[in-house]
Coordinates of C-alpha atoms in Angstrom, one line a residue:
X15 CA -6.3 -2.5 -18.1
X16 CA -6.2 -2.3 -14.4
X17 CA -2.6 -1.3 -12.8
X18 CA -1.5 -2.8 -9.7
X19 CA -1.9 0.5 -7.8
X20 CA -5.4 0.2 -9.1
X21 CA -6.0 -3.1 -7.9
X22 CA -4.8 -2.4 -4.5
X23 CA -7.0 0.6 -4.1
X24 CA -10.2 -1.7 -5.4
X25 CA -9.0 -4.4 -2.7
X26 CA -8.5 -2.0 0.1
X27 CA -12.0 -0.4 -0.7
X28 CA -13.7 -3.9 -0.8
X29 CA -11.8 -4.7 2.7
X30 CA -10.1 -7.7 0.9
X31 CA -7.0 -8.9 2.5
X32 CA -4.0 -9.3 0.4
X33 CA -0.1 -9.0 0.1
X34 CA 1.6 -6.2 -1.9
X35 CA 5.0 -7.7 -3.3
X36 CA 7.7 -5.2 -4.6
X37 CA 11.0 -6.2 -6.3
X38 CA 13.7 -4.1 -4.4
X39 CA 16.7 -5.6 -5.8
X40 CA 17.2 -7.9 -8.7
X41 CA 20.9 -9.5 -9.5
X42 CA 21.2 -10.9 -13.1
X43 CA 20.2 -13.1 -14.8
X44 CA 16.8 -12.6 -13.5
X45 CA 13.4 -11.7 -15.3
X46 CA 12.2 -9.1 -12.6
X47 CA 13.5 -5.6 -12.2
X48 CA 13.4 -3.5 -9.0
X49 CA 9.8 -1.7 -8.8
X50 CA 7.9 -4.6 -10.1
X51 CA 5.4 -5.5 -8.3
X52 CA 2.0 -7.8 -7.7
X53 CA -0.7 -8.4 -5.4
X54 CA -1.0 -11.8 -3.7
X55 CA -4.4 -13.1 -2.5
X56 CA -5.4 -15.5 0.1
X57 CA -5.9 -18.5 -2.3
X58 CA -2.3 -17.7 -3.6
X59 CA -3.5 -16.0 -7.1
X60 CA -0.4 -13.5 -7.8
X61 CA -1.6 -10.6 -10.1
X62 CA 1.4 -8.6 -11.5
X63 CA 5.1 -9.9 -12.1
X64 CA 7.7 -10.3 -9.6
X65 CA 9.8 -13.1 -11.0
X66 CA 9.7 -16.4 -12.9
X67 CA 7.6 -19.8 -12.0
X68 CA 10.5 -20.4 -9.3
X69 CA 10.3 -16.9 -7.3
X70 CA 6.6 -17.1 -7.7
X71 CA 6.4 -20.3 -5.8
X72 CA 8.4 -18.7 -3.0
X73 CA 6.7 -15.6 -3.0
X74 CA 3.1 -17.1 -2.7
X75 CA 4.1 -19.3 0.2
X76 CA 5.7 -16.3 2.2
X77 CA 2.8 -14.0 1.3
X78 CA 0.4 -16.4 3.0
X79 CA 2.7 -16.1 6.1
X80 CA 2.6 -12.8 6.0
X81 CA -1.4 -12.8 6.1
X82 CA -1.2 -15.1 8.6
X83 CA 0.7 -13.0 11.1
X84 CA 0.1 -9.7 9.9
X85 CA 3.8 -8.5 9.6
X86 CA 5.7 -7.2 6.6
X87 CA 8.5 -9.5 5.1
X88 CA 11.8 -9.1 3.3
X89 CA 12.1 -12.4 1.0
X90 CA 15.7 -13.1 -0.5
X91 CA 15.2 -15.5 -3.3
X92 CA 18.7 -17.0 -4.2
X93 CA 19.9 -19.8 -6.4
X94 CA 22.3 -22.7 -5.2
X95 CA 25.3 -21.0 -5.8
X96 CA 24.1 -17.8 -4.3
X97 CA 26.7 -14.8 -5.3
X98 CA 27.8 -12.1 -3.0
X99 CA 24.6 -10.2 -1.8
X100 CA 24.4 -7.9 0.9
X101 CA 23.4 -9.4 4.5
X102 CA 20.2 -8.4 5.6
X103 CA 19.2 -9.4 9.1
X104 CA 15.8 -10.6 9.7
X105 CA 15.1 -11.3 6.0
X106 CA 13.8 -14.9 5.1
X107 CA 16.2 -16.6 2.6
X108 CA 14.9 -19.1 0.2
X109 CA 17.1 -21.2 -1.8
X110 CA 15.6 -22.3 -5.1
X111 CA 17.4 -25.1 -7.2
X112 CA 15.5 -24.2 -10.5
X113 CA 16.3 -20.7 -10.2
X114 CA 18.2 -19.4 -13.3
X115 CA 21.2 -18.1 -11.6
X116 CA 20.3 -14.8 -10.3
X117 CA 19.2 -13.2 -7.4
X118 CA 15.9 -11.2 -5.8
X119 CA 14.7 -9.2 -2.9
X120 CA 11.0 -8.7 -2.4
X121 CA 9.4 -6.9 0.1
X122 CA 5.9 -8.4 1.1
X123 CA 3.5 -5.9 2.7
X124 CA 0.2 -7.7 4.1
X125 CA -2.7 -5.2 3.6
X126 CA -5.6 -6.3 6.0
X127 CA -8.8 -4.7 6.4
X128 CA -9.0 -1.8 8.7
X129 CA -11.0 -2.5 12.0
X130 CA -14.4 -1.5 12.3
X131 CA -16.0 0.6 15.4
X132 CA -19.6 0.2 15.7
X133 CA -20.8 3.5 17.3
X134 CA -24.4 4.1 19.0
X135 CA -25.6 7.5 20.2
X136 CA -25.7 10.8 19.6
X137 CA -23.8 12.6 22.0
X138 CA -20.8 14.8 22.8
X139 CA -18.9 11.7 23.5
X140 CA -19.9 9.5 20.7
X141 CA -18.7 12.7 18.4
X142 CA -15.2 12.4 20.2
X143 CA -15.0 8.7 20.0
X144 CA -16.1 9.0 16.2
X145 CA -13.3 11.6 15.3
X146 CA -10.5 9.7 17.5
X147 CA -11.6 6.4 16.1
X148 CA -11.1 7.5 12.7
X149 CA -7.6 9.4 13.3
X150 CA -6.7 5.9 14.7
X151 CA -7.8 4.2 11.0
X152 CA -11.1 2.6 12.6
X153 CA -13.8 2.3 10.0
X154 CA -16.6 3.8 11.9
X155 CA -20.2 2.2 11.4
X156 CA -23.2 4.1 12.8
X157 CA -26.0 1.9 10.7
X158 CA -26.3 -0.2 13.6
X159 CA -25.5 -3.5 11.7
X160 CA -22.5 -4.6 13.7
X161 CA -21.8 -7.8 11.4
X162 CA -17.7 -7.8 10.8
X163 CA -17.1 -5.2 13.7
X164 CA -14.3 -5.4 15.9
X165 CA -15.7 -3.5 18.7
X166 CA -18.8 -1.2 19.5
X167 CA -19.2 1.6 21.8
X168 CA -22.7 2.4 23.0
X169 CA -22.7 6.1 24.2
X170 CA -26.4 6.8 24.0
X171 CA -26.6 8.1 27.8
X172 CA -30.0 6.1 28.4
X173 CA -31.1 5.9 24.9
X174 CA -31.3 2.7 23.0
X175 CA -28.4 0.8 25.1
X176 CA -30.3 -2.4 25.4
X177 CA -31.1 -3.1 22.1
X178 CA -27.6 -1.9 21.1
X179 CA -25.9 -4.4 23.3
X180 CA -28.1 -7.3 22.7
X181 CA -27.6 -6.8 18.5
X182 CA -23.5 -6.4 19.1
X183 CA -23.7 -9.6 21.2
X184 CA -26.0 -11.4 18.5
X185 CA -23.3 -10.2 16.1
X186 CA -20.6 -11.9 17.9
X187 CA -18.8 -8.5 18.9
X188 CA -16.2 -9.2 21.5
X189 CA -15.7 -6.1 22.7
X190 CA -18.7 -3.9 23.7
X191 CA -18.0 -0.5 25.6
X192 CA -21.1 0.8 27.6
X193 CA -20.5 4.6 28.7
X194 CA -22.4 4.7 32.0
X195 CA -21.8 4.7 35.6
X196 CA -20.5 1.7 37.5
X197 CA -24.1 1.7 39.2
X198 CA -26.4 2.4 36.1
X199 CA -24.2 0.3 33.6
X200 CA -24.6 -2.6 36.4
X201 CA -28.5 -2.0 36.3
X202 CA -28.9 -2.3 32.4
X203 CA -26.8 -5.5 32.0
X204 CA -29.0 -7.1 34.9
X205 CA -32.0 -6.2 33.1
X206 CA -30.7 -7.8 29.9
X207 CA -30.4 -11.2 31.8
X208 CA -26.8 -12.0 30.2
X209 CA -25.0 -15.1 30.5
X210 CA -21.8 -14.8 32.0
X211 CA -19.7 -15.2 28.8
X212 CA -22.2 -12.4 27.4
X213 CA -21.4 -10.2 30.2
X214 CA -18.0 -10.7 30.2
X215 CA -18.0 -9.0 26.8
X216 CA -19.5 -5.9 28.0
X217 CA -17.0 -3.3 29.7
X218 CA -18.7 -0.9 31.8
X219 CA -17.9 1.8 32.8
X220 CA -16.1 2.0 29.1
X221 CA -12.7 2.8 28.8
X222 CA -9.2 2.9 31.2
X223 CA -9.3 4.8 34.3
X224 CA -7.4 7.8 33.6
X225 CA -9.7 10.4 35.3
X226 CA -11.1 11.7 32.4
X227 CA -13.6 14.2 32.4
X228 CA -14.4 15.9 29.1
X229 CA -15.8 14.3 26.2
X230 CA -12.5 14.1 24.6
X231 CA -10.9 12.6 27.4
X232 CA -13.5 9.8 27.9
X233 CA -13.2 9.3 24.1
X234 CA -9.4 8.7 24.7
X235 CA -9.9 6.3 27.6
X236 CA -12.4 4.2 25.6
X237 CA -10.2 4.1 22.6
X238 CA -7.1 3.1 24.6
X239 CA -9.2 0.2 26.1
X240 CA -10.2 -0.8 22.3
X241 CA -6.5 -0.7 21.3
X242 CA -5.4 -2.6 24.2
X243 CA -7.9 -5.5 23.5
X244 CA -6.5 -5.7 20.0
X245 CA -2.9 -5.3 20.7
X246 CA -2.6 -7.3 24.0
X247 CA -5.8 -9.1 24.6
X248 CA -6.0 -10.6 21.3
X249 CA -9.3 -9.4 20.2
X250 CA -9.9 -10.1 16.2
X251 CA -9.6 -7.3 13.9
X252 CA -11.5 -8.7 11.5
X253 CA -13.9 -11.3 13.3
X254 CA -16.3 -11.7 10.7
X255 CA -13.9 -12.3 7.7
X256 CA -11.2 -15.0 8.6
X257 CA -8.5 -15.4 6.0
X258 CA -8.9 -18.9 4.6
X259 CA -5.4 -19.9 3.3
X260 CA -4.4 -22.8 1.2
X261 CA -2.5 -25.7 2.3
X262 CA 1.2 -25.8 1.8
X263 CA 3.5 -28.6 1.0
X264 CA 7.4 -29.4 0.4
X265 CA 8.7 -30.5 -3.1
X266 CA 10.5 -33.7 -2.1
X267 CA 12.9 -33.2 -5.1
X268 CA 13.9 -29.2 -4.7
X269 CA 12.9 -28.8 -1.0
X270 CA 10.8 -25.7 -1.9
X271 CA 7.5 -24.6 -0.3
X272 CA 4.5 -24.9 -2.8
X273 CA 0.9 -24.2 -2.8
X274 CA -1.7 -27.2 -3.0
X275 CA -4.3 -26.3 -5.5
X276 CA -5.7 -28.0 -8.5
X277 CA -2.9 -27.1 -10.8
X278 CA -0.2 -28.2 -8.6
X279 CA 1.9 -30.8 -10.0
X280 CA 0.8 -33.9 -8.0
X281 CA 1.2 -37.7 -7.7
X282 CA 0.3 -40.3 -4.9
X283 CA 2.5 -42.9 -4.4
X284 CA 1.8 -45.8 -2.0
X285 CA -1.0 -44.0 -0.3
X286 CA 1.1 -41.2 0.2
X287 CA 0.2 -37.4 -1.9
X288 CA 3.1 -35.7 -3.0
X289 CA 3.2 -32.3 -4.5
X290 CA 5.8 -30.4 -6.8
X291 CA 6.9 -27.0 -7.9
X292 CA 7.1 -27.6 -11.6
X293 CA 6.5 -30.9 -13.9
X294 CA 10.2 -31.6 -14.2
X295 CA 10.8 -32.1 -10.3
X296 CA 7.4 -34.6 -10.2
X297 CA 8.9 -36.4 -13.5
X298 CA 12.6 -36.7 -11.7
X299 CA 10.6 -38.0 -8.6
X300 CA 8.6 -40.8 -10.6
X301 CA 11.8 -41.6 -12.4
X302 CA 13.7 -42.2 -9.1

């Protein structure tokens, strides 16, 4: 039987996005205990245990929000009459009317695929870029297949540059760094007869202007520009694998956020769809 730790390793190795949820505090009566954990997949599937049905509904919804923005989250699941529980600034508080009476704090950590850096060239600069990119937790790809790459660095210094740039553009890479002088870089791009939109995706000379001289310094300037594109300019860290998340709805009876799926209790009244956290809320809504 695969443990949650083993499952997280498998998902990470396969570059699949997920959220790792860990119970960090539990107040009786509750079925979960500190240390219980689970993984939540983009379709809302939970593998592991972090609480009963009501807690799971809240965890699913919060986990998908964490996948959307990539930020870790502390979720506090409290009953209607929440007993004394230490304040936690910045936490998300969810009140579950169907909760058995206890309280939970669950830490949700999104785990997204590391960005891929395509690298072209067999030069001291390309070797320095590979070393620094690995240190920065990029996956370095030298196969020439740029599908899914966040950025591509072309450091062949005259060898295979045009083919690599064309392949990266065709793969949809948003940041292509060509290591060349202003004059030679412009000449390479002119020969490719690029559209304005394509040319805007190629940076040459590659890197930020820091007065770099050695291969290591040039690599630093190149990777600094890539990181800025990711953190400031909004470059996608996983352009070929967007996370498709399921629809969410609010239970009209208890106010809980639920994921819309084939197994979600549902009723259509006067042309309007309603989804519920459990059959009990559905029955109360229909009766009313």
